[in-house]
Amino acid sequence: MRDNGTWISALKRPNVSLETQAISHIDATGIVTTDGRHHDADVIIYGTGFQASRFLWPMHVTGAGGAQLHDKWGMDARAYLGMSIPGFPNLFCLYGPNTNLVVNGSIVMFSECSMRYTMQALKYMVDRGLKSLEVREEVYASYNERIDQANARMAWGVRGVIELVQEPQRPREPELATAYSRLLGHDPDLRPG
């Protein structure tokens, strides 16, 4: 979150409170927490504590030979262009690893690029009578190495920075939006099956 001081200052106001106690229920006039207290509220901002780094959770994705995607990823979700993972033919993630934005570009642009790429890949398969399409391991590894190198130069790449965009092992964030868009223009690096 980027804040010029307004958000944090709002938390100091006498009519604002940050409540971290679990909610029992919400009634017509506010919130009742599990400790039995009632909190009158005109507005409720309900931060659910989602897990931004657990891509495709809670789904179970099975690839070639019974491989489980979450086992492959562990705590380091990766995908070629944010969409393709070796060993998981015909799987195209939209809004996958390294397609989230911090300060550059538009999520709409990333989504449109991803959808266009996926549709082109499906057309490629249909036109050639292929049953599957999968990114090659060496292309996937090379792409993610470039992502890691670029991230090492970003603020979240500094050792010790713990933030939404950083996993315990290494930071994760996309290359610049223009580079992503350019990469999706043509891709000879998918392996037909």
mmCIF file of C-alpha atoms in Angstrom:
data_model
loop_
_atom_site.group_PDB
_atom_site.id
_atom_site.type_symbol
_atom_site.label_atom_id
_atom_site.label_comp_id
_atom_site.label_asym_id
_atom_site.label_seq_id
_atom_site.Cartn_x
_atom_site.Cartn_y
_atom_site.Cartn_z
ATOM 1 C CA MET A 1 0.000 0.000 0.000
ATOM 2 C CA ARG A 2 1.246 3.480 -0.800
ATOM 3 C CA ASP A 3 0.248 6.140 1.706
ATOM 4 C CA ASN A 4 1.068 9.812 1.934
ATOM 5 C CA GLY A 5 0.150 9.731 5.630
ATOM 6 C CA THR A 6 -3.613 10.166 5.202
ATOM 7 C CA TRP A 7 -4.523 6.523 5.808
ATOM 8 C CA ILE A 8 -2.401 6.075 8.909
ATOM 9 C CA SER A 9 -3.574 9.451 10.247
ATOM 10 C CA ALA A 10 -7.189 8.329 9.869
ATOM 11 C CA LEU A 11 -6.503 5.435 12.260
ATOM 12 C CA LYS A 12 -5.583 7.976 14.958
ATOM 13 C CA ARG A 13 -8.959 9.740 14.818
ATOM 14 C CA PRO A 14 -11.125 9.347 17.938
ATOM 15 C CA ASN A 15 -14.035 7.909 15.917
ATOM 16 C CA VAL A 16 -11.916 5.232 14.164
ATOM 17 C CA SER A 17 -10.665 1.941 15.521
ATOM 18 C CA LEU A 18 -8.709 -0.923 14.035
ATOM 19 C CA GLU A 19 -10.270 -4.120 15.331
ATOM 20 C CA THR A 20 -8.394 -7.391 14.955
ATOM 21 C CA GLN A 21 -10.626 -9.592 17.125
ATOM 22 C CA ALA A 22 -12.511 -12.260 15.156
ATOM 23 C CA ILE A 23 -16.088 -11.429 14.161
ATOM 24 C CA SER A 24 -18.925 -13.476 15.600
ATOM 25 C CA HIS A 25 -21.576 -11.789 13.468
ATOM 26 C CA ILE A 26 -22.730 -8.527 11.923
ATOM 27 C CA ASP A 27 -26.051 -7.037 12.979
ATOM 28 C CA ALA A 28 -28.084 -4.003 11.888
ATOM 29 C CA THR A 29 -26.000 -1.547 13.921
ATOM 30 C CA GLY A 30 -22.479 -2.956 13.767
ATOM 31 C CA ILE A 31 -20.238 -5.895 14.533
ATOM 32 C CA VAL A 32 -20.226 -8.341 17.445
ATOM 33 C CA THR A 33 -16.770 -9.824 18.020
ATOM 34 C CA THR A 34 -16.082 -13.255 19.469
ATOM 35 C CA ASP A 35 -15.269 -11.668 22.839
ATOM 36 C CA GLY A 36 -18.941 -10.541 23.005
ATOM 37 C CA ARG A 37 -18.285 -6.814 22.470
ATOM 38 C CA HIS A 38 -20.568 -4.855 20.127
ATOM 39 C CA HIS A 39 -18.914 -2.273 17.878
ATOM 40 C CA ASP A 40 -21.313 0.328 16.459
ATOM 41 C CA ALA A 41 -20.424 1.045 12.851
ATOM 42 C CA ASP A 42 -21.719 3.114 9.971
ATOM 43 C CA VAL A 43 -19.067 1.660 7.646
ATOM 44 C CA ILE A 44 -17.220 -1.643 7.869
ATOM 45 C CA ILE A 45 -13.979 -2.228 5.972
ATOM 46 C CA TYR A 46 -13.651 -5.974 6.076
ATOM 47 C CA GLY A 47 -10.039 -7.056 5.408
ATOM 48 C CA THR A 48 -10.343 -10.818 5.176
ATOM 49 C CA GLY A 49 -6.649 -11.657 5.288
ATOM 50 C CA PHE A 50 -6.577 -13.270 1.853
ATOM 51 C CA GLN A 51 -3.376 -15.028 0.872
ATOM 52 C CA ALA A 52 -2.210 -13.205 -2.238
ATOM 53 C CA SER A 53 0.738 -15.522 -2.845
ATOM 54 C CA ARG A 54 -1.237 -18.791 -2.824
ATOM 55 C CA PHE A 55 -2.072 -18.860 -6.520
ATOM 56 C CA LEU A 56 -4.976 -21.081 -7.559
ATOM 57 C CA TRP A 57 -5.691 -21.891 -3.918
ATOM 58 C CA PRO A 58 -7.760 -23.807 -2.816
ATOM 59 C CA MET A 59 -7.948 -25.629 -6.161
ATOM 60 C CA HIS A 60 -5.944 -28.795 -6.767
ATOM 61 C CA VAL A 61 -4.336 -28.828 -10.212
ATOM 62 C CA THR A 62 -2.970 -32.146 -11.494
ATOM 63 C CA GLY A 63 -0.482 -32.221 -14.363
ATOM 64 C CA ALA A 64 1.327 -34.860 -16.380
ATOM 65 C CA GLY A 65 2.143 -38.014 -14.448
ATOM 66 C CA GLY A 66 -0.052 -36.931 -11.534
ATOM 67 C CA ALA A 67 2.157 -33.956 -10.577
ATOM 68 C CA GLN A 68 0.457 -31.529 -8.210
ATOM 69 C CA LEU A 69 0.906 -27.850 -9.034
ATOM 70 C CA HIS A 70 1.086 -26.713 -5.410
ATOM 71 C CA ASP A 71 3.805 -29.307 -4.746
ATOM 72 C CA LYS A 72 5.800 -27.981 -7.701
ATOM 73 C CA TRP A 73 5.398 -24.384 -6.586
ATOM 74 C CA GLY A 74 5.762 -24.743 -2.827
ATOM 75 C CA MET A 75 5.969 -21.135 -1.613
ATOM 76 C CA ASP A 76 7.393 -19.872 -4.909
ATOM 77 C CA ALA A 77 4.710 -19.753 -7.590
ATOM 78 C CA ARG A 78 6.232 -19.272 -11.042
ATOM 79 C CA ALA A 79 4.979 -19.445 -14.580
ATOM 80 C CA TYR A 80 6.325 -18.540 -17.995
ATOM 81 C CA LEU A 81 4.750 -15.164 -18.827
ATOM 82 C CA GLY A 82 2.598 -15.684 -15.741
ATOM 83 C CA MET A 83 0.615 -18.360 -17.583
ATOM 84 C CA SER A 84 2.411 -21.619 -18.452
ATOM 85 C CA ILE A 85 4.120 -24.212 -16.264
ATOM 86 C CA PRO A 86 6.172 -27.177 -17.550
ATOM 87 C CA GLY A 87 4.522 -30.473 -16.727
ATOM 88 C CA PHE A 88 1.051 -28.920 -16.864
ATOM 89 C CA PRO A 89 0.070 -29.080 -20.529
ATOM 90 C CA ASN A 90 -2.922 -27.026 -21.657
ATOM 91 C CA LEU A 91 -2.953 -25.044 -18.407
ATOM 92 C CA PHE A 92 -3.023 -21.301 -18.982
ATOM 93 C CA CYS A 93 -3.224 -19.196 -15.819
ATOM 94 C CA LEU A 94 -4.852 -15.809 -16.140
ATOM 95 C CA TYR A 95 -3.642 -13.342 -13.498
ATOM 96 C CA GLY A 96 -0.990 -15.866 -12.536
ATOM 97 C CA PRO A 97 2.423 -15.497 -10.898
ATOM 98 C CA ASN A 98 4.241 -12.243 -11.734
ATOM 99 C CA THR A 99 1.269 -10.565 -13.372
ATOM 100 C CA ASN A 100 0.223 -8.513 -10.372
ATOM 101 C CA LEU A 101 1.069 -4.822 -10.407
ATOM 102 C CA VAL A 102 2.594 -2.549 -7.826
ATOM 103 C CA VAL A 103 3.186 0.740 -9.610
ATOM 104 C CA ASN A 104 3.403 0.166 -13.350
ATOM 105 C CA GLY A 105 0.745 -0.489 -15.952
ATOM 106 C CA SER A 106 -2.819 -1.687 -15.853
ATOM 107 C CA ILE A 107 -4.214 -5.012 -14.690
ATOM 108 C CA VAL A 108 -6.703 -4.716 -17.537
ATOM 109 C CA MET A 109 -3.795 -4.585 -20.006
ATOM 110 C CA PHE A 110 -2.151 -7.616 -18.383
ATOM 111 C CA SER A 111 -5.450 -9.525 -18.472
ATOM 112 C CA GLU A 112 -6.024 -8.645 -22.114
ATOM 113 C CA CYS A 113 -2.492 -9.717 -23.051
ATOM 114 C CA SER A 114 -2.918 -12.999 -21.187
ATOM 115 C CA MET A 115 -6.255 -13.718 -22.820
ATOM 116 C CA ARG A 116 -4.937 -12.865 -26.290
ATOM 117 C CA TYR A 117 -1.935 -15.155 -25.727
ATOM 118 C CA THR A 118 -4.142 -18.000 -24.519
ATOM 119 C CA MET A 119 -6.486 -17.656 -27.487
ATOM 120 C CA GLN A 120 -3.526 -17.649 -29.891
ATOM 121 C CA ALA A 121 -2.156 -20.780 -28.237
ATOM 122 C CA LEU A 122 -5.539 -22.534 -28.523
ATOM 123 C CA LYS A 123 -5.799 -21.512 -32.198
ATOM 124 C CA TYR A 124 -2.274 -22.852 -32.780
ATOM 125 C CA MET A 125 -3.331 -26.198 -31.283
ATOM 126 C CA VAL A 126 -6.549 -26.414 -33.314
ATOM 127 C CA ASP A 127 -4.866 -25.394 -36.587
ATOM 128 C CA ARG A 128 -2.217 -28.101 -36.151
ATOM 129 C CA GLY A 129 -4.422 -30.803 -34.661
ATOM 130 C CA LEU A 130 -2.441 -30.860 -31.416
ATOM 131 C CA LYS A 131 -3.800 -32.410 -28.243
ATOM 132 C CA SER A 132 -1.586 -30.455 -25.888
ATOM 133 C CA LEU A 133 0.759 -27.496 -25.612
ATOM 134 C CA GLU A 134 3.309 -26.920 -22.900
ATOM 135 C CA VAL A 135 6.170 -24.483 -22.234
ATOM 136 C CA ARG A 136 9.656 -26.028 -22.368
ATOM 137 C CA GLU A 137 11.465 -26.290 -19.010
ATOM 138 C CA GLU A 138 14.533 -24.346 -20.182
ATOM 139 C CA VAL A 139 12.397 -21.451 -21.482
ATOM 140 C CA TYR A 140 10.433 -21.363 -18.216
ATOM 141 C CA ALA A 141 13.671 -21.365 -16.172
ATOM 142 C CA SER A 142 15.303 -18.655 -18.288
ATOM 143 C CA TYR A 143 12.241 -16.400 -18.104
ATOM 144 C CA ASN A 144 11.981 -16.733 -14.318
ATOM 145 C CA GLU A 145 15.705 -16.061 -13.943
ATOM 146 C CA ARG A 146 15.183 -12.759 -15.799
ATOM 147 C CA ILE A 147 12.262 -11.969 -13.477
ATOM 148 C CA ASP A 148 14.434 -12.693 -10.417
ATOM 149 C CA GLN A 149 17.275 -10.524 -11.737
ATOM 150 C CA ALA A 150 14.894 -7.630 -12.430
ATOM 151 C CA ASN A 151 13.282 -7.996 -9.000
ATOM 152 C CA ALA A 152 16.635 -7.900 -7.249
ATOM 153 C CA ARG A 153 16.908 -4.261 -8.372
ATOM 154 C CA MET A 154 13.474 -3.323 -6.967
ATOM 155 C CA ALA A 155 12.670 -2.080 -3.457
ATOM 156 C CA TRP A 156 11.039 -5.407 -2.568
ATOM 157 C CA GLY A 157 14.186 -7.237 -3.690
ATOM 158 C CA VAL A 158 16.280 -5.851 -0.842
ATOM 159 C CA ARG A 159 17.201 -8.592 1.595
ATOM 160 C CA GLY A 160 15.025 -8.414 4.687
ATOM 161 C CA VAL A 161 12.055 -6.699 3.072
ATOM 162 C CA ILE A 162 8.930 -8.634 3.963
ATOM 163 C CA GLU A 163 5.952 -7.440 1.957
ATOM 164 C CA LEU A 164 2.908 -8.765 0.133
ATOM 165 C CA VAL A 165 4.903 -9.127 -3.073
ATOM 166 C CA GLN A 166 7.788 -11.052 -1.487
ATOM 167 C CA GLU A 167 7.863 -14.726 -0.588
ATOM 168 C CA PRO A 168 10.261 -16.073 2.029
ATOM 169 C CA GLN A 169 12.631 -17.378 -0.677
ATOM 170 C CA ARG A 170 12.666 -14.455 -3.114
ATOM 171 C CA PRO A 171 10.704 -11.465 -4.353
ATOM 172 C CA ARG A 172 8.100 -11.934 -7.067
ATOM 173 C CA GLU A 173 6.874 -9.152 -9.372
ATOM 174 C CA PRO A 174 6.466 -8.706 -13.112
ATOM 175 C CA GLU A 175 8.775 -7.084 -15.551
ATOM 176 C CA LEU A 176 7.609 -3.713 -16.826
ATOM 177 C CA ALA A 177 4.200 -3.826 -18.472
ATOM 178 C CA THR A 178 5.578 -2.807 -21.855
ATOM 179 C CA ALA A 179 8.102 -5.652 -21.807
ATOM 180 C CA TYR A 180 5.344 -8.099 -20.870
ATOM 181 C CA SER A 181 3.159 -6.903 -23.700
ATOM 182 C CA ARG A 182 6.071 -7.169 -26.151
ATOM 183 C CA LEU A 183 6.866 -10.712 -24.969
ATOM 184 C CA LEU A 184 3.313 -11.801 -25.665
ATOM 185 C CA GLY A 185 3.381 -10.629 -29.279
ATOM 186 C CA HIS A 186 4.834 -13.903 -30.596
ATOM 187 C CA ASP A 187 6.024 -16.971 -28.767
ATOM 188 C CA PRO A 188 7.865 -19.831 -30.448
ATOM 189 C CA ASP A 189 8.772 -21.277 -27.052
ATOM 190 C CA LEU A 190 5.712 -23.420 -26.414
ATOM 191 C CA ARG A 191 6.172 -27.131 -27.042
ATOM 192 C CA PRO A 192 3.445 -28.855 -29.087
ATOM 193 C CA GLY A 193 2.271 -32.185 -27.794
#
